[in-house]
CSV table of C-alpha atoms and ligand atoms in Angstrom, one decimal:
chain,number,residue,atom,x,y,z
G,1,UNK,CA,-73.8,108.7,-17.3
G,2,UNK,CA,-76.9,110.0,-19.1
G,3,UNK,CA,-79.3,107.3,-20.0
G,4,UNK,CA,-80.1,109.0,-23.3
G,5,UNK,CA,-76.4,108.2,-24.3
G,6,UNK,CA,-76.3,104.8,-22.7
G,7,UNK,CA,-76.8,101.3,-24.1
G,8,UNK,CA,-79.3,99.7,-21.8
G,9,UNK,CA,-81.6,97.4,-23.7
G,10,UNK,CA,-84.1,96.4,-21.0
G,11,UNK,CA,-86.9,94.0,-21.7
G,12,UNK,CA,-90.5,94.3,-20.4
G,13,UNK,CA,-91.4,90.7,-21.1
G,14,UNK,CA,-89.9,87.8,-19.2
G,15,UNK,CA,-87.6,85.9,-21.6
G,16,UNK,CA,-89.0,82.4,-22.1
G,17,UNK,CA,-85.6,80.7,-22.1
G,18,UNK,CA,-84.7,81.8,-18.6
G,19,UNK,CA,-85.6,79.4,-15.8
G,20,UNK,CA,-84.3,81.1,-12.7
G,21,UNK,CA,-84.7,84.6,-11.4
G,22,UNK,CA,-81.1,85.8,-11.8
G,23,UNK,CA,-81.0,84.7,-15.5
G,24,UNK,CA,-84.4,86.4,-16.2
G,25,UNK,CA,-83.2,89.6,-14.5
G,26,UNK,CA,-79.8,89.7,-16.2
G,27,UNK,CA,-81.6,89.5,-19.5
G,28,UNK,CA,-84.4,91.9,-18.6
G,29,UNK,CA,-82.0,94.5,-17.0
G,30,UNK,CA,-79.8,94.5,-20.1
G,31,UNK,CA,-76.7,93.0,-18.4
G,32,UNK,CA,-75.9,90.2,-20.9
G,33,UNK,CA,-76.9,88.7,-24.2
G,34,UNK,CA,-76.4,85.1,-25.2
G,35,UNK,CA,-74.0,84.4,-28.1
G,36,UNK,CA,-74.3,80.6,-28.1
G,37,UNK,CA,-75.3,78.1,-25.4
G,38,UNK,CA,-73.5,79.0,-22.2
G,39,UNK,CA,-71.5,81.9,-23.9
G,40,UNK,CA,-72.5,85.5,-23.3
G,41,UNK,CA,-71.6,89.0,-24.2
G,42,UNK,CA,-71.5,91.5,-21.3
G,43,UNK,CA,-73.3,94.8,-22.1
G,44,UNK,CA,-72.2,98.0,-20.4
G,45,UNK,CA,-74.2,97.7,-17.2
G,46,UNK,CA,-73.4,94.0,-16.7
G,47,UNK,CA,-69.7,94.6,-17.4
G,48,UNK,CA,-69.6,97.3,-14.7
G,49,UNK,CA,-70.9,94.8,-12.1
G,50,UNK,CA,-68.5,92.1,-13.3
G,51,UNK,CA,-65.5,94.6,-13.0
G,52,UNK,CA,-66.6,95.7,-9.5
G,53,UNK,CA,-66.7,92.0,-8.4
G,54,UNK,CA,-63.3,91.4,-10.0
G,55,UNK,CA,-61.8,94.4,-8.1
G,56,UNK,CA,-63.0,93.2,-4.7
G,57,UNK,CA,-61.7,89.7,-5.5
G,58,UNK,CA,-58.4,91.2,-6.6
G,59,UNK,CA,-58.0,93.5,-3.5
G,60,UNK,CA,-58.5,90.5,-1.2
G,61,UNK,CA,-56.1,88.3,-3.1
G,62,UNK,CA,-53.4,91.1,-3.0
G,63,UNK,CA,-54.1,91.7,0.7
G,64,UNK,CA,-53.5,88.0,1.3
G,65,UNK,CA,-50.1,88.2,-0.4
G,66,UNK,CA,-51.0,86.6,-3.7
G,67,UNK,CA,-49.3,88.0,-6.9
G,68,UNK,CA,-51.3,88.7,-10.0
G,69,UNK,CA,-50.2,87.3,-13.3
G,70,UNK,CA,-52.1,86.7,-16.6
G,71,UNK,CA,-51.8,83.4,-18.3
G,72,UNK,CA,-53.3,82.9,-21.8
G,73,UNK,CA,-56.7,81.2,-22.5
G,74,UNK,CA,-55.2,78.9,-25.1
G,75,UNK,CA,-52.8,76.2,-23.9
G,76,UNK,CA,-50.7,73.6,-25.5
G,77,UNK,CA,-51.7,70.0,-24.8
G,78,UNK,CA,-48.1,69.0,-23.9
G,79,UNK,CA,-48.2,70.0,-20.3
G,80,UNK,CA,-51.5,68.2,-19.8
G,81,UNK,CA,-49.9,65.0,-21.2
G,82,UNK,CA,-47.2,65.4,-18.6
G,83,UNK,CA,-49.6,65.7,-15.7
G,84,UNK,CA,-51.7,62.9,-17.1
G,85,UNK,CA,-54.8,64.9,-17.2
G,86,UNK,CA,-55.1,65.3,-21.0
G,87,UNK,CA,-57.0,62.1,-21.4
G,88,UNK,CA,-58.7,62.2,-18.0
G,89,UNK,CA,-60.4,65.6,-18.5
G,90,UNK,CA,-62.7,64.2,-21.2
G,91,UNK,CA,-65.2,66.1,-23.2
G,92,UNK,CA,-65.4,69.1,-21.0
G,93,UNK,CA,-62.1,70.2,-22.5
G,94,UNK,CA,-62.4,72.1,-25.8
G,95,UNK,CA,-59.6,70.8,-28.0
G,96,UNK,CA,-58.3,72.8,-30.9
G,97,UNK,CA,-55.8,72.0,-33.6
G,98,UNK,CA,-53.7,74.8,-34.9
G,99,UNK,CA,-52.6,75.2,-38.6
G,100,UNK,CA,-49.4,73.1,-37.9
G,101,UNK,CA,-51.5,70.3,-36.6
G,102,UNK,CA,-50.5,70.9,-33.0
G,103,UNK,CA,-53.0,70.0,-30.3
G,104,UNK,CA,-54.1,73.0,-28.4
G,105,UNK,CA,-56.9,73.6,-25.9
G,106,UNK,CA,-58.9,76.4,-24.4
G,107,UNK,CA,-57.9,76.3,-20.7
G,108,UNK,CA,-60.5,74.9,-18.3
G,109,UNK,CA,-58.1,75.6,-15.4
G,110,UNK,CA,-54.3,76.3,-15.1
G,111,UNK,CA,-52.6,73.9,-12.6
G,112,UNK,CA,-50.3,72.6,-15.4
G,113,UNK,CA,-49.4,75.9,-16.9
G,114,UNK,CA,-48.6,77.6,-13.5
G,115,UNK,CA,-46.6,74.6,-12.4
G,116,UNK,CA,-44.5,74.9,-15.6
G,117,UNK,CA,-43.9,78.6,-15.0
G,118,UNK,CA,-42.9,77.9,-11.5
G,119,UNK,CA,-40.5,75.0,-12.2
G,120,UNK,CA,-38.6,77.0,-14.9
G,121,UNK,CA,-38.0,80.0,-12.7
G,122,UNK,CA,-38.0,79.1,-9.0
G,123,UNK,CA,-35.1,77.0,-7.7
G,124,UNK,CA,-34.7,77.8,-4.0
G,125,UNK,CA,-36.8,77.4,-0.8
G,126,UNK,CA,-35.8,81.0,-0.1
G,127,UNK,CA,-38.4,82.2,-2.7
G,128,UNK,CA,-41.2,80.4,-0.9
G,129,UNK,CA,-44.0,80.8,0.0
G,130,UNK,CA,-45.3,82.0,-3.3
G,131,UNK,CA,-48.9,82.4,-4.5
G,132,UNK,CA,-49.7,83.4,-8.1
G,133,UNK,CA,-53.2,84.1,-9.3
G,134,UNK,CA,-54.9,85.4,-12.4
G,135,UNK,CA,-58.5,86.4,-13.4
G,136,UNK,CA,-59.1,84.9,-16.8
G,137,UNK,CA,-61.7,83.4,-19.0
G,138,UNK,CA,-62.1,79.6,-18.9
G,139,UNK,CA,-63.9,77.3,-21.2
G,140,UNK,CA,-65.5,74.1,-20.1
G,141,UNK,CA,-67.8,72.3,-22.5
G,142,UNK,CA,-70.4,71.6,-19.8
G,143,UNK,CA,-72.9,68.9,-20.8
G,144,UNK,CA,-75.8,71.1,-19.6
G,145,UNK,CA,-75.0,74.8,-19.7
G,146,UNK,CA,-77.9,76.5,-18.0
G,147,UNK,CA,-79.1,79.3,-15.7
G,148,UNK,CA,-77.3,82.0,-17.7
G,149,UNK,CA,-73.9,82.8,-16.3
G,150,UNK,CA,-74.3,80.4,-13.4
G,151,UNK,CA,-73.3,77.4,-15.4
G,152,UNK,CA,-71.8,78.8,-18.6
G,153,UNK,CA,-69.3,77.2,-20.9
G,154,UNK,CA,-67.1,80.3,-21.2
G,155,UNK,CA,-66.8,82.0,-17.7
G,156,UNK,CA,-64.5,84.2,-15.7
G,157,UNK,CA,-62.6,82.7,-12.9
G,158,UNK,CA,-60.1,83.9,-10.4
G,159,UNK,CA,-57.6,81.0,-9.9
G,160,UNK,CA,-54.7,81.2,-7.5
G,161,UNK,CA,-51.9,78.6,-7.0
G,162,UNK,CA,-49.8,78.3,-3.9
G,163,UNK,CA,-46.3,76.8,-3.6
G,164,UNK,CA,-44.6,75.8,-0.3
G,165,UNK,CA,-41.8,73.7,1.0
G,166,UNK,CA,-43.7,71.6,3.5
G,167,UNK,CA,-47.3,70.4,4.0
G,168,UNK,CA,-47.4,72.6,7.2
G,169,UNK,CA,-46.4,75.7,5.2
G,170,UNK,CA,-48.9,74.7,2.5
G,171,UNK,CA,-51.7,74.6,5.1
G,172,UNK,CA,-50.8,78.1,6.1
G,173,UNK,CA,-51.2,79.2,2.5
G,174,UNK,CA,-54.5,77.4,2.4
G,175,UNK,CA,-55.6,79.3,5.5
G,176,UNK,CA,-54.7,82.6,4.0
G,177,UNK,CA,-56.9,81.9,1.0
G,178,UNK,CA,-59.7,80.6,3.3
G,179,UNK,CA,-59.8,83.8,5.2
G,180,UNK,CA,-59.4,85.9,2.0
G,181,UNK,CA,-62.5,84.1,0.7
G,182,UNK,CA,-64.5,84.8,3.9
G,183,UNK,CA,-63.7,88.5,3.5
G,184,UNK,CA,-64.3,88.6,-0.3
G,185,UNK,CA,-67.8,87.1,-0.2
G,186,UNK,CA,-68.8,89.3,2.8
G,187,UNK,CA,-67.7,92.4,0.9
G,188,UNK,CA,-69.8,91.3,-2.0
G,189,UNK,CA,-72.8,91.3,0.3
G,190,UNK,CA,-73.1,87.6,0.4
G,191,UNK,CA,-73.3,85.0,3.2
G,192,UNK,CA,-71.0,82.2,2.0
G,193,UNK,CA,-70.5,79.1,4.1
G,194,UNK,CA,-67.3,77.1,3.7
G,195,UNK,CA,-68.3,73.4,3.4
G,196,UNK,CA,-66.1,70.3,3.4
G,197,UNK,CA,-65.9,69.1,-0.1
G,198,UNK,CA,-64.8,66.2,-2.3
G,199,UNK,CA,-61.6,67.1,-4.1
G,200,UNK,CA,-62.8,65.5,-7.4
G,201,UNK,CA,-60.5,65.4,-10.4
G,202,UNK,CA,-58.1,68.0,-8.9
G,203,UNK,CA,-57.1,65.5,-6.3
G,204,UNK,CA,-55.7,65.9,-2.8
G,205,UNK,CA,-57.3,65.6,0.6
G,206,UNK,CA,-58.1,69.1,2.0
G,207,UNK,CA,-60.8,71.1,0.2
G,208,UNK,CA,-63.7,73.5,1.0
G,209,UNK,CA,-66.5,74.8,-1.2
G,210,UNK,CA,-67.8,78.3,-0.4
G,211,UNK,CA,-71.6,78.1,-0.8
G,212,UNK,CA,-74.1,80.9,-1.0
G,213,UNK,CA,-77.6,79.9,0.0
G,214,UNK,CA,-80.3,80.2,-2.7
G,215,UNK,CA,-83.4,78.2,-3.5
G,216,UNK,CA,-82.2,77.7,-7.0
G,217,UNK,CA,-78.8,76.4,-6.1
G,218,UNK,CA,-77.6,73.2,-7.7
G,219,UNK,CA,-76.4,71.5,-4.5
G,220,UNK,CA,-78.4,70.5,-1.5
G,221,UNK,CA,-76.5,71.6,1.7
G,222,UNK,CA,-76.6,70.8,5.4
G,223,UNK,CA,-75.0,73.0,8.0
G,224,UNK,CA,-75.0,73.9,11.7
G,225,UNK,CA,-77.0,77.1,12.4
G,226,UNK,CA,-74.0,78.2,14.6
G,227,UNK,CA,-72.6,79.8,11.3
G,228,UNK,CA,-75.2,82.6,11.8
G,229,UNK,CA,-73.1,83.8,14.8
G,230,UNK,CA,-69.8,84.0,13.0
G,231,UNK,CA,-68.4,87.3,11.5
G,232,UNK,CA,-66.6,86.7,8.2
G,233,UNK,CA,-65.0,90.2,8.1
G,234,UNK,CA,-62.0,89.0,10.1
G,235,UNK,CA,-59.3,91.5,10.5
G,236,UNK,CA,-56.0,90.2,9.0
G,237,UNK,CA,-53.2,92.5,9.9
G,238,UNK,CA,-49.8,91.3,8.9
G,239,UNK,CA,-48.7,88.4,11.0
G,240,UNK,CA,-52.2,87.5,12.3
G,241,UNK,CA,-52.3,83.8,13.2
G,242,UNK,CA,-55.1,82.5,10.9
G,243,UNK,CA,-55.3,79.0,12.4
G,244,UNK,CA,-57.8,79.9,15.2
G,245,UNK,CA,-60.0,81.7,12.7
G,246,UNK,CA,-60.0,78.7,10.3
G,247,UNK,CA,-60.6,76.4,13.2
G,248,UNK,CA,-63.6,78.4,14.3
G,249,UNK,CA,-65.1,78.2,10.9
G,250,UNK,CA,-64.4,74.6,10.3
G,251,UNK,CA,-65.4,73.3,13.7
G,252,UNK,CA,-69.1,73.6,12.8
G,253,UNK,CA,-70.7,71.0,10.5
G,254,UNK,CA,-71.3,72.0,6.9
G,255,UNK,CA,-71.5,69.7,3.9
G,256,UNK,CA,-73.0,69.4,0.5
G,257,UNK,CA,-75.1,66.4,-0.5
G,258,UNK,CA,-72.0,64.9,-2.2
G,259,UNK,CA,-70.5,64.0,1.2
G,260,UNK,CA,-73.3,64.6,3.7
G,261,UNK,CA,-74.3,61.4,5.5
G,262,UNK,CA,-77.3,61.7,7.8
G,263,UNK,CA,-76.2,58.6,9.7
G,264,UNK,CA,-72.9,60.0,10.7
G,265,UNK,CA,-73.9,63.7,11.1
G,266,UNK,CA,-73.5,64.6,14.7
G,267,UNK,CA,-75.4,67.9,14.7
G,268,UNK,CA,-78.6,68.0,16.7
G,269,UNK,CA,-81.5,67.9,14.3
G,270,UNK,CA,-82.8,71.2,15.8
G,271,UNK,CA,-79.5,72.9,14.9
G,272,UNK,CA,-79.1,71.4,11.4
G,273,UNK,CA,-80.2,73.7,8.6
G,274,UNK,CA,-80.9,72.3,5.2
G,275,UNK,CA,-81.3,74.2,2.0
G,276,UNK,CA,-79.9,74.7,-1.4
G,277,UNK,CA,-76.7,76.5,-2.4
G,278,UNK,CA,-74.6,77.9,-5.2
G,279,UNK,CA,-70.9,77.2,-5.2
G,280,UNK,CA,-69.0,80.5,-5.6
G,281,UNK,CA,-65.6,79.3,-4.6
G,282,UNK,CA,-63.6,76.2,-4.2
G,283,UNK,CA,-60.2,75.7,-2.6
G,284,UNK,CA,-57.9,72.7,-2.6
G,285,UNK,CA,-54.6,71.7,-1.0
G,286,UNK,CA,-53.2,68.8,-3.0
G,287,UNK,CA,-49.5,68.5,-2.0
G,288,UNK,CA,-47.3,67.1,-4.8
G,289,UNK,CA,-50.0,65.9,-7.1
G,290,UNK,CA,-48.7,68.1,-9.9
G,291,UNK,CA,-45.3,68.9,-8.7
G,292,UNK,CA,-44.2,65.3,-8.7
G,293,UNK,CA,-45.2,64.2,-12.2
G,294,UNK,CA,-44.1,67.6,-13.6
G,295,UNK,CA,-41.0,67.6,-11.5
G,296,UNK,CA,-41.5,71.1,-9.9
G,297,UNK,CA,-38.9,71.1,-7.1
G,298,UNK,CA,-36.8,73.6,-5.2
G,299,UNK,CA,-33.6,73.2,-3.2
G,300,UNK,CA,-34.1,73.0,0.5
G,301,UNK,CA,-31.9,74.6,3.3
G,302,UNK,CA,-29.8,71.4,3.5
G,303,UNK,CA,-29.3,71.2,-0.3
G,304,UNK,CA,-31.8,68.5,-0.8
G,305,UNK,CA,-34.3,68.7,-3.7
G,306,UNK,CA,-38.0,68.8,-2.6
G,307,UNK,CA,-41.1,68.6,-4.7
G,308,UNK,CA,-43.2,71.7,-3.8
G,309,UNK,CA,-46.5,71.4,-2.0
G,310,UNK,CA,-49.3,73.1,-3.9
G,311,UNK,CA,-52.9,74.3,-3.5
G,312,UNK,CA,-55.3,75.9,-5.9
G,313,UNK,CA,-58.1,78.3,-5.2
G,314,UNK,CA,-61.0,79.3,-7.5
G,315,UNK,CA,-63.6,82.0,-7.4
G,316,UNK,CA,-66.4,82.0,-10.0
G,317,UNK,CA,-66.3,85.7,-10.8
G,318,UNK,CA,-69.0,85.7,-13.6
G,319,UNK,CA,-71.1,83.1,-11.7
G,320,UNK,CA,-71.1,85.6,-8.8
G,321,UNK,CA,-73.1,88.1,-10.8
G,322,UNK,CA,-75.9,85.6,-10.9
G,323,UNK,CA,-75.4,84.4,-7.3
G,324,UNK,CA,-75.6,88.0,-6.0
G,325,UNK,CA,-78.9,88.5,-7.9
G,326,UNK,CA,-80.3,85.3,-6.5
G,327,UNK,CA,-79.5,86.5,-3.0
G,328,UNK,CA,-80.4,90.2,-3.6
G,329,UNK,CA,-83.7,90.9,-5.5
G,330,UNK,CA,-87.4,91.4,-5.0
G,331,UNK,CA,-90.5,91.2,-7.2
G,332,UNK,CA,-89.6,94.5,-9.0
G,333,UNK,CA,-86.0,93.6,-9.9
G,334,UNK,CA,-82.4,93.5,-8.8
G,335,UNK,CA,-81.3,95.1,-5.4
G,336,UNK,CA,-77.5,95.5,-5.8
G,337,UNK,CA,-75.4,95.6,-2.7
G,338,UNK,CA,-73.6,99.0,-2.8
G,339,UNK,CA,-70.2,97.4,-3.1
G,340,UNK,CA,-70.9,95.9,-6.6
G,341,UNK,CA,-73.7,98.3,-7.9
G,342,UNK,CA,-73.0,99.6,-11.4
G,343,UNK,CA,-74.0,103.1,-10.3
G,344,UNK,CA,-74.7,104.2,-6.8
G,345,UNK,CA,-77.5,106.6,-7.7
G,346,UNK,CA,-80.3,106.7,-10.3
G,347,UNK,CA,-81.3,110.3,-10.9
G,348,UNK,CA,-84.9,110.6,-12.4
G,349,UNK,CA,-86.0,113.6,-14.2
G,350,UNK,CA,-89.8,113.2,-13.8
G,351,UNK,CA,-90.8,116.0,-16.1
G,352,UNK,CA,-88.2,116.6,-18.8
G,353,UNK,CA,-90.2,119.3,-20.6
G,354,UNK,CA,-90.2,121.4,-17.4
G,355,UNK,CA,-87.1,123.7,-17.7
G,356,UNK,CA,-86.8,124.2,-14.0
G,357,UNK,CA,-87.0,120.5,-13.4
G,358,UNK,CA,-84.3,119.7,-16.0
G,359,UNK,CA,-82.1,122.5,-14.7
G,360,UNK,CA,-82.3,121.1,-11.1
G,361,UNK,CA,-81.5,117.6,-12.4
G,362,UNK,CA,-78.5,118.8,-14.4
G,363,UNK,CA,-77.2,120.6,-11.4
G,364,UNK,CA,-77.6,117.5,-9.1
G,365,UNK,CA,-75.9,115.4,-11.8
G,366,UNK,CA,-73.0,117.8,-12.0
G,367,UNK,CA,-72.6,118.1,-8.2
G,368,UNK,CA,-72.7,114.3,-7.6
G,369,UNK,CA,-70.4,113.5,-10.4
G,370,UNK,CA,-67.9,116.1,-9.3
G,371,UNK,CA,-67.9,114.4,-5.9
G,372,UNK,CA,-67.1,111.1,-7.6
G,373,UNK,CA,-70.5,109.6,-6.9
G,374,UNK,CA,-71.5,107.4,-9.9
G,375,UNK,CA,-74.9,108.5,-11.2
G,376,UNK,CA,-77.1,107.0,-13.9
G,377,UNK,CA,-79.2,110.0,-15.0
G,378,UNK,CA,-82.5,109.2,-16.6
G,379,UNK,CA,-82.9,112.2,-18.9
G,380,UNK,CA,-85.0,110.4,-21.4
G,381,UNK,CA,-88.6,111.2,-22.6
G,382,UNK,CA,-90.2,108.2,-20.9
G,383,UNK,CA,-93.0,108.8,-18.4
G,384,UNK,CA,-92.4,108.9,-14.6
G,385,UNK,CA,-94.0,105.4,-14.1
G,386,UNK,CA,-91.8,103.8,-16.6
G,387,UNK,CA,-88.7,105.5,-15.2
G,388,UNK,CA,-89.4,104.3,-11.7
G,389,UNK,CA,-90.1,100.7,-12.9
G,390,UNK,CA,-86.8,100.8,-14.9
G,391,UNK,CA,-84.8,102.0,-11.9
G,392,UNK,CA,-86.3,99.3,-9.7
G,393,UNK,CA,-85.5,96.7,-12.4
G,394,UNK,CA,-81.8,97.6,-12.7
G,395,UNK,CA,-81.5,97.9,-8.9
G,396,UNK,CA,-79.2,100.9,-8.1
G,397,UNK,CA,-79.0,101.4,-4.4
G,398,UNK,CA,-80.5,105.0,-4.4
G,399,UNK,CA,-83.1,106.6,-6.5
G,400,UNK,CA,-83.2,110.4,-6.5
G,401,UNK,CA,-86.5,111.6,-8.1
G,402,UNK,CA,-87.0,115.2,-9.2
G,403,UNK,CA,-90.4,116.6,-10.2
G,404,UNK,CA,-92.0,120.0,-10.5
G,405,UNK,CA,-94.3,119.5,-7.6
G,406,UNK,CA,-91.5,118.8,-5.1
G,407,UNK,CA,-89.3,121.5,-6.6
G,408,UNK,CA,-92.0,124.1,-5.8
G,409,UNK,CA,-91.4,123.3,-2.1
G,410,UNK,CA,-87.7,123.0,-2.7
G,411,UNK,CA,-87.5,119.3,-2.2
G,412,UNK,CA,-86.6,116.1,-4.1
G,413,UNK,CA,-87.4,112.5,-3.1
G,414,UNK,CA,-84.6,110.0,-2.2
G,415,UNK,CA,-85.6,106.3,-2.1
G,416,UNK,CA,-83.5,103.5,-0.8
G,417,UNK,CA,-84.0,100.6,-3.2
G,418,UNK,CA,-83.4,97.9,-0.6
G,419,UNK,CA,-85.6,99.2,2.3
G,420,UNK,CA,-88.1,101.1,0.1
G,421,UNK,CA,-87.8,104.0,2.5
G,422,UNK,CA,-88.5,107.4,0.9
G,423,UNK,CA,-87.7,110.8,2.3
G,424,UNK,CA,-88.1,114.3,1.0
G,425,UNK,CA,-85.0,116.4,1.2
G,426,UNK,CA,-83.7,119.7,0.0
G,427,UNK,CA,-81.4,119.5,-3.0
G,428,UNK,CA,-78.4,120.3,-0.8
G,429,UNK,CA,-79.3,117.8,1.8
G,430,UNK,CA,-79.7,115.1,-0.8
G,431,UNK,CA,-76.3,115.8,-2.2
G,432,UNK,CA,-74.8,115.8,1.3
G,433,UNK,CA,-76.4,112.5,2.1
G,434,UNK,CA,-75.2,110.8,-1.1
G,435,UNK,CA,-71.7,112.2,-0.9
G,436,UNK,CA,-71.3,111.5,2.9
X,1,ATP,P1,-69.1,72.8,-10.3
X,1,ATP,O1,-69.1,71.7,-9.3
X,1,ATP,O2,-70.1,73.9,-10.1
X,1,ATP,O3,-69.0,72.4,-11.7
X,1,ATP,P2,-66.2,72.9,-10.1
X,1,ATP,O4,-65.9,72.2,-8.9
X,1,ATP,O5,-66.1,72.3,-11.4
X,1,ATP,O6,-67.7,73.6,-10.0
X,1,ATP,P3,-63.9,74.6,-9.9
X,1,ATP,O7,-63.1,73.8,-10.9
X,1,ATP,O8,-63.5,74.5,-8.5
X,1,ATP,O9,-65.4,74.3,-10.1
X,1,ATP,O10,-63.9,76.1,-10.3
X,1,ATP,C1,-63.8,77.2,-9.4
X,1,ATP,C2,-65.1,78.0,-9.4
X,1,ATP,O11,-65.5,78.4,-10.7
X,1,ATP,C3,-66.3,77.3,-8.9
X,1,ATP,O12,-66.4,77.4,-7.5
X,1,ATP,C4,-67.5,78.1,-9.6
X,1,ATP,O13,-67.8,79.2,-8.8
X,1,ATP,C5,-66.9,78.5,-10.9
X,1,ATP,N1,-67.3,77.7,-12.0
X,1,ATP,C6,-67.0,76.4,-12.3
X,1,ATP,N2,-67.7,75.9,-13.4
X,1,ATP,C7,-68.4,77.0,-13.8
X,1,ATP,C8,-69.3,77.2,-14.9
X,1,ATP,N3,-69.5,76.2,-15.8
X,1,ATP,N4,-69.8,78.4,-15.1
X,1,ATP,C9,-69.6,79.4,-14.2
X,1,ATP,N5,-68.8,79.3,-13.2
X,1,ATP,C10,-68.2,78.1,-13.0
X,2,MG,MG1,-67.4,71.6,-12.9
């Protein structure tokens, strides 16, 4: 993509309304713009990151055997009356009346709707286990939307729902999601720690929150430093027994302030790390909490009718954009992990008026693009200093700078945004390195 044709409204000044670094950088780097409190438009660069995160989340859900569906954002209130949550949910639910006077709502979550889909179609234990997920916008009328996309009112969530015959089978579905989450967050370049959590209004008795450490996080967290030694990229070939993996991850102490109790915490104080964290995922196993009132049952092997055992599994896809920036930035801007970066390479033409320089850039751009490397090519009239500052701000993993002085010696400069390391390479070597 040529920057001269792109829509990248970056800001030099720090926006006054943004209190935390990720919100400031998302506005400054031209990723989002606010429409109303907690409601944002995604501009081209931000949308690319959001889609990259979505793809990794999707791949890991599919790998874990979950099936993608897409449920609507608008729901009828009737199912929520059935589950008993219509009144309980309170003011966080945006309630809408249609032209016929029917009570509708903008979905804050989908347990009721998925339970209804399930109960209408699935009748036999033979169809289980089943796990259905979607990646869809939610609306929660948060009392205090803040920190940009971190606590929005409209936000993108991946939510999966598992259905099983027995609590034991339900636990296995829970384990599959637990491991999928470990892998997902690791692939996003994050260190997320699963912490025992309150089940809150969703109900049930087994739940973990996946928390990314960041000073600006909303929760205070306490965990055993033993987590440092665990590798989240667990291999999950078909048929892998996941219980030992989950046991390993849940045997160490980790809790948010909601349930941490200093008196009963058994971790040696030298081993207990405290800090702040951002919740990027939350998983629940809640048995028949919805299947019972909504009568979602299947016929078992002996012909008996059994209410299914359910779990639900959320990932804050749009919140993750902010969480990744909180974890990956420096004083000059964002430092995207390569897996989610909107472009892999920023190509800087340092002297646009120099024909040789422009010809070399055009050639590099063509070669990299032909090799499927995503390049953002700064072909604008801005000065070299401004171009470098802009590239640092938007945080692409590699910067390839081309200027007349280097070209005289047949070299260009390649900078790694994360390490700051620079090296001079021939044009061919630069292409080879970036396409390797
Ligand atoms: P929180 O305690 O932060 O309000 P929650 O327990 O209400 O979260 P869930 O209902 O479990 O959240 O939703 C699943 C995921 O969706 C959360 O782990 C979080 O990453 C994300 N999420 C929840 N609320 C918001 C929000 N207002 N803005 C952005 N993401 C959100
Ligand atoms: Mg909430």
